Coordinates of C-alpha atoms in Angstrom, one line a residue:
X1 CA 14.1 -40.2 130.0
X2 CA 11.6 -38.7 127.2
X3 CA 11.2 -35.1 127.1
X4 CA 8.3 -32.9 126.1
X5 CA 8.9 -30.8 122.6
X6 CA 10.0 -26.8 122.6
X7 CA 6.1 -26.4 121.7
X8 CA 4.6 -28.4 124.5
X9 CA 7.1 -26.4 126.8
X10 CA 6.1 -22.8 125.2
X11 CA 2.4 -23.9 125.9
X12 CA 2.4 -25.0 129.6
X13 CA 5.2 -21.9 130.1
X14 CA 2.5 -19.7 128.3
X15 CA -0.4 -21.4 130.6
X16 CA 1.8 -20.2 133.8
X17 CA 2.1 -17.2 133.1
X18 CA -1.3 -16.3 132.9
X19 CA -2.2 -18.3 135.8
X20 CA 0.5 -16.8 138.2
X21 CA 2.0 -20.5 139.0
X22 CA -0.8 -20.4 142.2
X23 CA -4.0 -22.3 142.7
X24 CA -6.3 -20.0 140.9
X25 CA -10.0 -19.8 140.3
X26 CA -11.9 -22.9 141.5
X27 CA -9.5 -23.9 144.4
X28 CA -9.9 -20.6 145.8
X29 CA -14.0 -20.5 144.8
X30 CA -14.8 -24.2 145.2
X31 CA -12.0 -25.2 148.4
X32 CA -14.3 -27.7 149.8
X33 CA -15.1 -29.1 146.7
X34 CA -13.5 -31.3 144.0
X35 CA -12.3 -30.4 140.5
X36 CA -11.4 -32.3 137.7
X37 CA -9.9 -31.5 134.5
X38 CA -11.6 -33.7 132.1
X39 CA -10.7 -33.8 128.3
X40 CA -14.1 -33.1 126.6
X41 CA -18.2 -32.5 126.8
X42 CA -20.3 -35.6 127.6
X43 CA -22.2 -36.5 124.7
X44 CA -25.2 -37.7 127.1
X45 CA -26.1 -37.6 131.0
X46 CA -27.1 -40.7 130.7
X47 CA -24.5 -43.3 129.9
X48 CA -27.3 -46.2 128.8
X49 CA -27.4 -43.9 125.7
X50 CA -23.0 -43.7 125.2
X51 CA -20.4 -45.8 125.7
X52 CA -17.3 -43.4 125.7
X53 CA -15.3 -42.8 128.5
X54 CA -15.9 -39.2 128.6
X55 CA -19.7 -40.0 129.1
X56 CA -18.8 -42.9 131.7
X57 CA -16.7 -40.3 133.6
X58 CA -18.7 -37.5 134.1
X59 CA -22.2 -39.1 134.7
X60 CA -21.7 -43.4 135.6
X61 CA -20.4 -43.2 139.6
X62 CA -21.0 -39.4 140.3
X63 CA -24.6 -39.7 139.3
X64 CA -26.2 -43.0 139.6
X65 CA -26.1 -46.6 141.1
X66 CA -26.5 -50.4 139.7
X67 CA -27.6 -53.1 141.2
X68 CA -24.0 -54.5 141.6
X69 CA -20.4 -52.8 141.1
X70 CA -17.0 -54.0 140.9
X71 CA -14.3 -54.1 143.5
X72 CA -11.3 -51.9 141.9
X73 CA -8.9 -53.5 143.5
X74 CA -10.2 -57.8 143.0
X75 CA -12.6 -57.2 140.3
X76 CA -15.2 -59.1 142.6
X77 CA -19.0 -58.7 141.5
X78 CA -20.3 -57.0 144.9
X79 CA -23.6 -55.3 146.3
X80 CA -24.9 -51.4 145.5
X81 CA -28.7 -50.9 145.5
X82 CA -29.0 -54.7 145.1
X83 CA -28.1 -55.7 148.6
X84 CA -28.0 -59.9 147.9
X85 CA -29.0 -61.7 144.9
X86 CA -29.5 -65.4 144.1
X87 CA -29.4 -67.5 141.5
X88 CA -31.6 -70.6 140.1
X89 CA -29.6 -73.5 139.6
X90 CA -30.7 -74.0 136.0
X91 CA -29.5 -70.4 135.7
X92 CA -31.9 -69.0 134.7
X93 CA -33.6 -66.8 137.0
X94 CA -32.1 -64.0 139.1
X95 CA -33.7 -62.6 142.3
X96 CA -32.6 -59.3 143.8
X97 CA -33.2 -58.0 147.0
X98 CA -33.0 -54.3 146.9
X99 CA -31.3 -51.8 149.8
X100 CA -34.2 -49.9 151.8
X101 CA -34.0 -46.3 152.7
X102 CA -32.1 -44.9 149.3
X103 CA -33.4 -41.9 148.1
X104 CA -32.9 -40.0 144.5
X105 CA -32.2 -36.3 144.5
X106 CA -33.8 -33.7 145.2
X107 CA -32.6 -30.7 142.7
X108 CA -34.2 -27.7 141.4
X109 CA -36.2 -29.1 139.1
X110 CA -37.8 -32.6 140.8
X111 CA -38.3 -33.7 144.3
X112 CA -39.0 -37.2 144.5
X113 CA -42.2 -38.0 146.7
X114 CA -40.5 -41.6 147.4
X115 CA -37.2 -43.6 148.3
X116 CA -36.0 -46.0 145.2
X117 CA -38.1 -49.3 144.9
X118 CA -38.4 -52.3 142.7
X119 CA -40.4 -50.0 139.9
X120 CA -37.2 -47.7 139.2
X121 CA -35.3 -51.1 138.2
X122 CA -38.0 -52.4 136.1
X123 CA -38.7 -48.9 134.5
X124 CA -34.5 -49.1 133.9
X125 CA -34.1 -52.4 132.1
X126 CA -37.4 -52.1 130.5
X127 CA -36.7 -49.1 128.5
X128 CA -33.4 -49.9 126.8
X129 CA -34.8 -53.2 126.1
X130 CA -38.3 -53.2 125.3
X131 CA -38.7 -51.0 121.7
X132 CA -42.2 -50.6 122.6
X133 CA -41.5 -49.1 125.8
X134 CA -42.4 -45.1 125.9
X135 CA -39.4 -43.7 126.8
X136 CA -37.3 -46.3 124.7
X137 CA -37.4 -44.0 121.2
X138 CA -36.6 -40.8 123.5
X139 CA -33.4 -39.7 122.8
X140 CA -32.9 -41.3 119.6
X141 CA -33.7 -44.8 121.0
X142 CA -29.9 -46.2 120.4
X143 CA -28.1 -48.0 123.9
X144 CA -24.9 -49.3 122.5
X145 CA -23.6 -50.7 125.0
X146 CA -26.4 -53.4 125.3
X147 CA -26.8 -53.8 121.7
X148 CA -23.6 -54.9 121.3
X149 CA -24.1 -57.8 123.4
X150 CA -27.6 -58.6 122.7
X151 CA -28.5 -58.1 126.5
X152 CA -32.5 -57.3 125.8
X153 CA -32.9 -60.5 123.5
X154 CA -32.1 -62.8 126.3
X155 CA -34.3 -61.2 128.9
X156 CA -37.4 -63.6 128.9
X157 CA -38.7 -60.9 131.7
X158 CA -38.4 -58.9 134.3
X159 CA -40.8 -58.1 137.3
X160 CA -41.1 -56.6 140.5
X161 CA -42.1 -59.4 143.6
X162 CA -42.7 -56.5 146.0
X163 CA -41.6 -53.0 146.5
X164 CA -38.4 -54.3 147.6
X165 CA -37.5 -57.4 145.2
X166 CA -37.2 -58.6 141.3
X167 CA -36.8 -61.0 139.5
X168 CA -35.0 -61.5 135.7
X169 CA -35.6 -64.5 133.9
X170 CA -33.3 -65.6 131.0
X171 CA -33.7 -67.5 127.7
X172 CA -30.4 -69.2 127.8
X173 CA -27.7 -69.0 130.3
X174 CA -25.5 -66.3 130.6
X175 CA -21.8 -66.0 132.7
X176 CA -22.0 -62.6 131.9
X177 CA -25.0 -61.3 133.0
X178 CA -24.0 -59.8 136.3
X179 CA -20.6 -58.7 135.2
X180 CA -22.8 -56.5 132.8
X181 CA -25.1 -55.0 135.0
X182 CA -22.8 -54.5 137.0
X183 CA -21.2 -52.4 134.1
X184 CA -21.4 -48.1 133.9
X185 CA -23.7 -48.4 131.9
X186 CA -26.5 -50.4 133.9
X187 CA -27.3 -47.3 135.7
X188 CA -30.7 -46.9 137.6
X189 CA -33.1 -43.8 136.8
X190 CA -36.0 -42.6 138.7
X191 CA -39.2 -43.8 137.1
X192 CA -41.3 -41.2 139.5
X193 CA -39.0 -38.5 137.4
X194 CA -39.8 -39.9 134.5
X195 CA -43.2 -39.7 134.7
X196 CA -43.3 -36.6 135.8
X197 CA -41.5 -35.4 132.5
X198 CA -43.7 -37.5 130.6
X199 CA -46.9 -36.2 131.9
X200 CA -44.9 -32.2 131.2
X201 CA -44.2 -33.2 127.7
X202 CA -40.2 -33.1 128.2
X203 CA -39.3 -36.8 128.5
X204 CA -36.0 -36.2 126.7
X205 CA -35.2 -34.5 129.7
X206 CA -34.5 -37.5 131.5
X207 CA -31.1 -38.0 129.8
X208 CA -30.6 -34.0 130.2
X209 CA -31.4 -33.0 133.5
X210 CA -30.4 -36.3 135.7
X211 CA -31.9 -37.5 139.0
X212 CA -30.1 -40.5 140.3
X213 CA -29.0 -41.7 143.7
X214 CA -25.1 -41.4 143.5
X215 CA -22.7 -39.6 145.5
X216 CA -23.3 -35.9 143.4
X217 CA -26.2 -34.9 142.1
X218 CA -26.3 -32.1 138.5
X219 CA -26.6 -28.6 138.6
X220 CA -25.2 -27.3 135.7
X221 CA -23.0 -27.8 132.1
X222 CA -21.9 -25.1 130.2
X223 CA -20.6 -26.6 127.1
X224 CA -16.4 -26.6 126.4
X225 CA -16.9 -25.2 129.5
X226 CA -17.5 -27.3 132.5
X227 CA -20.2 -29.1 134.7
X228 CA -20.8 -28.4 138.2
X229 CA -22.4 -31.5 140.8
X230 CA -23.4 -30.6 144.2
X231 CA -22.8 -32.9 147.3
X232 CA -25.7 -35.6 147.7
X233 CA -26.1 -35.0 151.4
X234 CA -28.8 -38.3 152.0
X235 CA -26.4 -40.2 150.2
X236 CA -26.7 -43.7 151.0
X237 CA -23.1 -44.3 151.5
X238 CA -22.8 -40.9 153.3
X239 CA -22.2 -37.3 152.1
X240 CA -18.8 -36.9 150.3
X241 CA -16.4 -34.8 151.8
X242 CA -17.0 -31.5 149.9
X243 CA -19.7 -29.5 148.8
X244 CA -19.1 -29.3 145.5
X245 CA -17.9 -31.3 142.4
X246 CA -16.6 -29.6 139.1
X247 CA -15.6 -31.1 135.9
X248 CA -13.6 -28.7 133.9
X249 CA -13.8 -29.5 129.9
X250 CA -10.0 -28.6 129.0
X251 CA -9.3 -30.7 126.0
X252 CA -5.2 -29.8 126.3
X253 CA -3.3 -31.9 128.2
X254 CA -0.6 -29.5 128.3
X255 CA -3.2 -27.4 129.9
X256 CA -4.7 -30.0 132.1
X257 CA -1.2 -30.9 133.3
X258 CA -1.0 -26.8 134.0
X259 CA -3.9 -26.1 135.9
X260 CA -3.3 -29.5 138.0
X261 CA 0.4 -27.9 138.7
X262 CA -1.2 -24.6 139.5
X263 CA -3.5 -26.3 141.6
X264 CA -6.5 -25.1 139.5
X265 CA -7.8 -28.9 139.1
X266 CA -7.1 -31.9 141.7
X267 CA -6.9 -34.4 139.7
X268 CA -6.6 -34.9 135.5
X269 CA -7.9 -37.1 132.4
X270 CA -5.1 -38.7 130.6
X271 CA -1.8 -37.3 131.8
X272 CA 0.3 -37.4 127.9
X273 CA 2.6 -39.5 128.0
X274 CA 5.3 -36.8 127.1
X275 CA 4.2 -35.4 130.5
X276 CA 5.1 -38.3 132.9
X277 CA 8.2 -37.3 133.9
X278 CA 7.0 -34.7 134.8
X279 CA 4.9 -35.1 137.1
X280 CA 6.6 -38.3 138.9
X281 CA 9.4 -35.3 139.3
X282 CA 7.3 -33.1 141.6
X283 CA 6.7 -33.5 145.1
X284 CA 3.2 -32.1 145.1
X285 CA 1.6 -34.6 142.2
X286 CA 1.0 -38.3 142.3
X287 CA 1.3 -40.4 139.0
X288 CA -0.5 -43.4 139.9
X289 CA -0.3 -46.7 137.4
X290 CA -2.1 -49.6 136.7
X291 CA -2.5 -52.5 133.6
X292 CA -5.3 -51.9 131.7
X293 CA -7.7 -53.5 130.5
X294 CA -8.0 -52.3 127.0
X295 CA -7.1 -52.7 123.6
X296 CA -6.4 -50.3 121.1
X297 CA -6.3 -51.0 116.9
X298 CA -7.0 -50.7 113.4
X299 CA -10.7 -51.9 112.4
X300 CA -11.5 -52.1 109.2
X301 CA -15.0 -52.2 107.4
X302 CA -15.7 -55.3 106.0
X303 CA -19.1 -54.0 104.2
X304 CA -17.1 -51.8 101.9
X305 CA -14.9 -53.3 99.0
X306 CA -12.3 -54.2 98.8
X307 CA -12.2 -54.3 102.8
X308 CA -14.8 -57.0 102.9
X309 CA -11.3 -59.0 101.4
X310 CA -9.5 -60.3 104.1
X311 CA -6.6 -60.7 101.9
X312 CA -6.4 -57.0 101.3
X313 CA -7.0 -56.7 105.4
X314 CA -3.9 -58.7 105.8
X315 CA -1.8 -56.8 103.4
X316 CA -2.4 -53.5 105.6
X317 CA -1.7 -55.2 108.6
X318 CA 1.7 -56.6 106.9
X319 CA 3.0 -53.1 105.9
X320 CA 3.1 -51.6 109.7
X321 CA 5.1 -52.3 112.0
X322 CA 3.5 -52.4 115.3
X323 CA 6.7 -51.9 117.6
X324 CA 6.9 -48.5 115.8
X325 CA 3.8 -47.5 116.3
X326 CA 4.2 -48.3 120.2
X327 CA 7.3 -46.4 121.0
X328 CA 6.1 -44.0 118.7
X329 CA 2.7 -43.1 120.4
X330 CA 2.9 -45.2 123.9
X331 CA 6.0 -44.3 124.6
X332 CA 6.8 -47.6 126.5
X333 CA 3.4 -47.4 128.7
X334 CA 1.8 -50.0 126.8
X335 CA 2.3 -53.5 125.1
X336 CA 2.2 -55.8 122.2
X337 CA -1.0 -57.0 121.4
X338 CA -1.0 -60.2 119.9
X339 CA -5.3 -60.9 120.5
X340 CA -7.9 -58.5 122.0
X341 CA -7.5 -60.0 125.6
X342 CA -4.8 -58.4 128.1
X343 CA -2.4 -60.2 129.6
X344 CA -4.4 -59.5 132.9
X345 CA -7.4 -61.7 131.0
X346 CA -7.5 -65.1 132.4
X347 CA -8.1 -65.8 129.0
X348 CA -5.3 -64.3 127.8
X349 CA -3.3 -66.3 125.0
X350 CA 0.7 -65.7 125.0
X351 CA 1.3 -67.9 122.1
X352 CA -1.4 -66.3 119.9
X353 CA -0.6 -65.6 116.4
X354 CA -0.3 -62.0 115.1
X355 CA 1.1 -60.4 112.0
X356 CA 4.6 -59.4 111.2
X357 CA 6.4 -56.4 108.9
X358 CA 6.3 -57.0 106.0
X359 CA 6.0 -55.4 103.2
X360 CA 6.7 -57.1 100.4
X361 CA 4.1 -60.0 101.1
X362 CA 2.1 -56.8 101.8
X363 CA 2.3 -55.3 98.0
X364 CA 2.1 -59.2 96.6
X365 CA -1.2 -59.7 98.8
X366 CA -2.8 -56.2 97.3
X367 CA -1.5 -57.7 93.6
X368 CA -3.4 -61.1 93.8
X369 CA -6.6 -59.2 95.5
X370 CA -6.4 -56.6 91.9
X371 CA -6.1 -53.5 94.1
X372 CA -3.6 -51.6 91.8
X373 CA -0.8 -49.3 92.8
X374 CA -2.0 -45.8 94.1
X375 CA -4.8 -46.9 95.5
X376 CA -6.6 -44.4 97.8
X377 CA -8.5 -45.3 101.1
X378 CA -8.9 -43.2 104.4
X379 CA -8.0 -43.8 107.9
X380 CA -10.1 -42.2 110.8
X381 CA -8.4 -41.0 113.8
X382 CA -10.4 -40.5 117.1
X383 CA -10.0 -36.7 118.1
X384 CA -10.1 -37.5 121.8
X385 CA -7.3 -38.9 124.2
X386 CA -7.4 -42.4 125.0
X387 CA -5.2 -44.6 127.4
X388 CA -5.6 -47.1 124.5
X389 CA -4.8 -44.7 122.1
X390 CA -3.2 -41.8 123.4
X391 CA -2.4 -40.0 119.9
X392 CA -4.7 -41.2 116.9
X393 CA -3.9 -38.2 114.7
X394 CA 0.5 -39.5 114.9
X395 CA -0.4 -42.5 114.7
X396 CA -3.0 -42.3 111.3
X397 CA 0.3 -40.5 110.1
X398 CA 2.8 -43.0 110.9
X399 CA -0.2 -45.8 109.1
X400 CA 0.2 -43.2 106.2
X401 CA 4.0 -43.3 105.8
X402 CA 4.0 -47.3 106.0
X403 CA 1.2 -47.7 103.4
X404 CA 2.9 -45.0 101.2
X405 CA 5.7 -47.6 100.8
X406 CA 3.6 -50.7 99.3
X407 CA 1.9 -47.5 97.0
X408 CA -1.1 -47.1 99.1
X409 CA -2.3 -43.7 99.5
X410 CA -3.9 -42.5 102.8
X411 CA -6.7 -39.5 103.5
X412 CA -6.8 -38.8 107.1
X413 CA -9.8 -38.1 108.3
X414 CA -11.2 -37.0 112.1
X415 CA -14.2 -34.8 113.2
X416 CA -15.3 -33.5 116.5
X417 CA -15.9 -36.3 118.7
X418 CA -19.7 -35.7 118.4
X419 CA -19.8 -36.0 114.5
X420 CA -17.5 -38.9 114.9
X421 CA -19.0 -41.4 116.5
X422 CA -22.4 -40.9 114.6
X423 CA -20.7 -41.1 111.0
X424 CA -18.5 -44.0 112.5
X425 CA -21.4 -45.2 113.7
X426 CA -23.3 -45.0 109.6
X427 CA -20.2 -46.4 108.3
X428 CA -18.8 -44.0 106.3
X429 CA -15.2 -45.1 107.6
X430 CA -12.9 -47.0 105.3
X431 CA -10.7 -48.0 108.5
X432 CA -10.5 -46.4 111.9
X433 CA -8.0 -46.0 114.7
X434 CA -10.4 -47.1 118.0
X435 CA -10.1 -49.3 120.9
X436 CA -12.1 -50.7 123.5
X437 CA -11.9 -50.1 127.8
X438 CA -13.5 -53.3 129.1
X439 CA -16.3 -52.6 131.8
X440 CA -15.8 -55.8 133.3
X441 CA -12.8 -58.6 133.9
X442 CA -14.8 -61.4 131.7
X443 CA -13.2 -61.8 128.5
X444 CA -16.7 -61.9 126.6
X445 CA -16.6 -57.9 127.1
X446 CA -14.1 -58.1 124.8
X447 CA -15.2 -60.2 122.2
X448 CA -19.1 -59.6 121.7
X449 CA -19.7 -56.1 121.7
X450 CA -16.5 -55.6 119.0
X451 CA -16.5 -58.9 116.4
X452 CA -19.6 -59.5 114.5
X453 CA -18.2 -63.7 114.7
X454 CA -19.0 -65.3 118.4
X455 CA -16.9 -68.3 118.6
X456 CA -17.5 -70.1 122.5
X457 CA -13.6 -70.9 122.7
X458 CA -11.6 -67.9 122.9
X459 CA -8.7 -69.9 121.1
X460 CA -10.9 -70.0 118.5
X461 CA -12.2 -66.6 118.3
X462 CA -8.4 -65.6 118.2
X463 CA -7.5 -67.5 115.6
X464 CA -10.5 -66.3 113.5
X465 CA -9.2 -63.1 114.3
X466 CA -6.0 -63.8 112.8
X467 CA -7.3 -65.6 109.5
X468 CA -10.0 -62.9 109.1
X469 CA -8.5 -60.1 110.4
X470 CA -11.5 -57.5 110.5
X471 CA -9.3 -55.9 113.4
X472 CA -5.5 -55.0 113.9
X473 CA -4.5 -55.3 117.3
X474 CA -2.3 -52.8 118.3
X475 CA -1.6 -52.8 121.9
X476 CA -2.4 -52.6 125.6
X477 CA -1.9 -49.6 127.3
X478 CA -1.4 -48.6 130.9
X479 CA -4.1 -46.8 132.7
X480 CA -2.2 -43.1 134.3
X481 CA -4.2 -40.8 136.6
X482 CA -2.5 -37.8 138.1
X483 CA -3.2 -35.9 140.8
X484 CA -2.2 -33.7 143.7
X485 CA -0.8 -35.7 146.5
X486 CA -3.1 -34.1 149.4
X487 CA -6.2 -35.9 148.1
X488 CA -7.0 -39.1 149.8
X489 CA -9.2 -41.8 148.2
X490 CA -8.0 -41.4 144.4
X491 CA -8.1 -44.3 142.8
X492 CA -7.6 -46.3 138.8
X493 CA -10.6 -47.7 138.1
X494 CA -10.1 -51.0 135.6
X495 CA -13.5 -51.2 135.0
X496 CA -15.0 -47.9 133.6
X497 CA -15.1 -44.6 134.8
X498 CA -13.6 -42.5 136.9
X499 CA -15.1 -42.5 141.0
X500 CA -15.1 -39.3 143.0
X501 CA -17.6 -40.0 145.8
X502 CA -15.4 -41.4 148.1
X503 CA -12.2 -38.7 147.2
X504 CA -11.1 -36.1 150.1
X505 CA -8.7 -33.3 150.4
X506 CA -7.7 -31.1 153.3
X507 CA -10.0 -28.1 153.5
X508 CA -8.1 -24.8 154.7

């Protein structure tokens, strides 16, 4: 058994205190509702325009709807707004028949006139793909998620047959395609709303003030602070149980693990690992567990010298020693990874190859590439909690003892999550400690939106991986939610974010 340090003690100690070891403040104001202690601030409302998990989380299946979803449990492509679909046989051409009678929200700030039609799914593709399209360039005009796997390019077209039908027409065949609209990130927006914030002169709005037709429906975000949701009451899958939804921005764990023991939150982000035992301990709080489907590691950037060597890529992965790092950091919740793919991947590969310690070939690899003795390059850490990498910051510092030895020298470098992903994103990294949360089961979701090299066979692409190396693999981690044992309907989602429509708790 692993237990937490004198300082992680001293904080959660220091937390009771103050909160009287009762449920405190939003169980007492919000009883009917749900709260969640989340780790940090959205960076969008919109998750076409972000592909973190804190976005997914707080906006992808509280707010909005796709066409299709996953089952959590199979990982079966099923219906949501689409209610059937068919398929050409050349593949080519999809045709959706849309659910009647759902309606967006009505808020404070826009009352749709209509229930959700065909035009809200055109207007939705149509902007992250089309660069012409008017609300495209609004809000920077960057959707990651679908650049990365080159969704808009093989859209030959998309149109609406009637109010209650559309069709999308390929250039080339695609296995893929519904597993990624089926994604978060295939969300559907109102395009009533956004004309109306078009014709106001506020279309960035759209990604600030949300109208979708999910289960809870925005009210407010105070920044660091929290965001509250009301109930949808026309939802189309019926009200959720409580009135209210709030998301409470504690970036701690220690304190998120505090006010879910207080009963101040119902259910956490990213239970530490140090904090396990603790919780499986109580009689009040649920750890629940599942394999994920994820893959933390080391990425290098191959456009900067002498990182575009794969030679000198190979030497740093020779001087650390994975199973370190994982007991380290994962603290036996995660495993080896020898490829990208899971072990839960159809496609996984058990016999793939992977690098070993050592550090000797390590300094003799450097030697031959001409990168002398003392040479100086920086390692970025995310500053957020990830089940793929719960603890970037220890393990950048572990990276930094290792390369110390073959006379390496290491800058670690991190930012607030906001700054880091847009310099990340400029490539101002040398290397960076990342990973990647699949959205769907299909091993492409893997591979295309993180290797700039598309093999067809994934034995291929993993051997490429190995020769080239543009990527350490580090490991496979675990998915952990916690939360308190009187809430019903809690449960890991593999695919994305977290789902709170269909979560109840006892009201007094």
């Amino acid at each position: 058994m692993r237990y937490p340090s004198a300082s992680h003690l001293l904080t959660v100690i220091c937390f009771f205190s103050l909160a009287g070891c009762s449920p405190q403040k939003y169980s007492e104001k919000f009883q009917e509702g749900l709260v969640y202690c989340s780790e940090s601030d959205p960076l969008s409302m919109n998750p076409q325009l972000d592909t973190s998990t804190t976005t997914a989380d707080a906006t992808a299946h509280q707010i909005y709807d796709r066409l299709l979803e996953f089952d959590t449990e199979t990982g079966r492509i099923q219906p949501s707004l689409a209610s059937e679909w068919s398929v050409s046989e050349d593949g080519l051409i999809y045709r959706f028949t849309l659910r009647p009678d759902v309606v967006f929200h009505s808020t404070t700030y826009f009352t749709p006139t209509r229930p959700f039609n065909a035009s809200d799914v055109v207007f939705s593709f149509n902007r992250w793909r089309l660069t012409e399209h008017p609300f495209h360039r609004v809000s920077g005009g960057y959707y990651p998620y679908f650049e990365s796997l080159g969704l808009a390019s093989n859209i030959a077209d998309i149109r609406q047959i009637s109010s209650n039908e559309i069709e999308i027409a390929l250039f080339q065949r695609d296995s893929s395609f519904l597993a990624n609209i089926a994604s978060d990130f295939s969300v559907i927006l109102s395009a009533e709303y956004a004309d109306y914030l078009m014709s106001m002169g506020t279309p960035e709005e759209l990604d600030e003030f949300p109208i979708g037709t999910g289960p809870y429906q925005y009210q407010s975000y105070k920044k660091d602070h929290y965001i509250r949701y009301n109930a949808n009451p026309s939802y189309w899958r019926g009200q959720p149980d409580g009135n209210t939804l709030i998301f409470d921005i504690t970036p701690k764990s220690s304190l998120r693990l505090a006010k879910l023991m207080t009963g101040e939150c119902d259910a956490i982000a990213f239970p530490a690992r140090v904090d396990h035992e603790i919780i499986r301990e109580r009689d009040d709080l649920v750890l629940a567990e599942k394999a994920g489907l994820n893959i933390g590691f080391w990425a290098f950037n191959t456009e900067r010298p002498p990182f575009d060597n794969p030679d000198v890529r190979k030497a740093l992965a020779y001087a650390i020693d994975k199973n370190t790092l994982l007991e380290a950091v994962y603290f036996d919740s995660a495993t080896r990874a020898r490829s990208l793919l899971p072990a839960a991947s159809w496609a996984y590969q058990a016999d793939a190859d992977d690098t070993g310690y050592n550090p000797v070939l390590a300094r003799k690899l450097l030697d031959n590439a001409g990168v002398p003795p003392g040479f100086t390059m920086n390692v970025w850490a995310i500053p957020v909690e990830r089940a793929y990498n719960p603890n970037a910051k220890k393990m950048a510092e572990l990276i930094q003892n290792y390369l110390a030895e073959i006379e390496v020298n290491v800058n670690i470098v991190s930012y607030d999550w906001t700054t880091f992903r847009r310099l990340l994103r400029e490539g101002n990294h040398d290397s960076v400690l990342i990973g990647w949360s699949a959205d769907n089961g299909d091993p492409d979701n893997f591979y295309r939106p993180l290797l700039e090299v598309r093999k067809a066979l994934y034995l291929q692409a993993n051997q490429l991986i190995f020769e080239k190396l543009p990527l350490v693999p580090i490991a496979h981690a675990y998915r952990y939610q916690a939360y308190r044992k009187e809430l019903n309907g809690m449960i890991i989602n593999p695919f994305g974010g977290v789902r709170l429509g269909g979560v109840t708790k006892p009201r007094d």
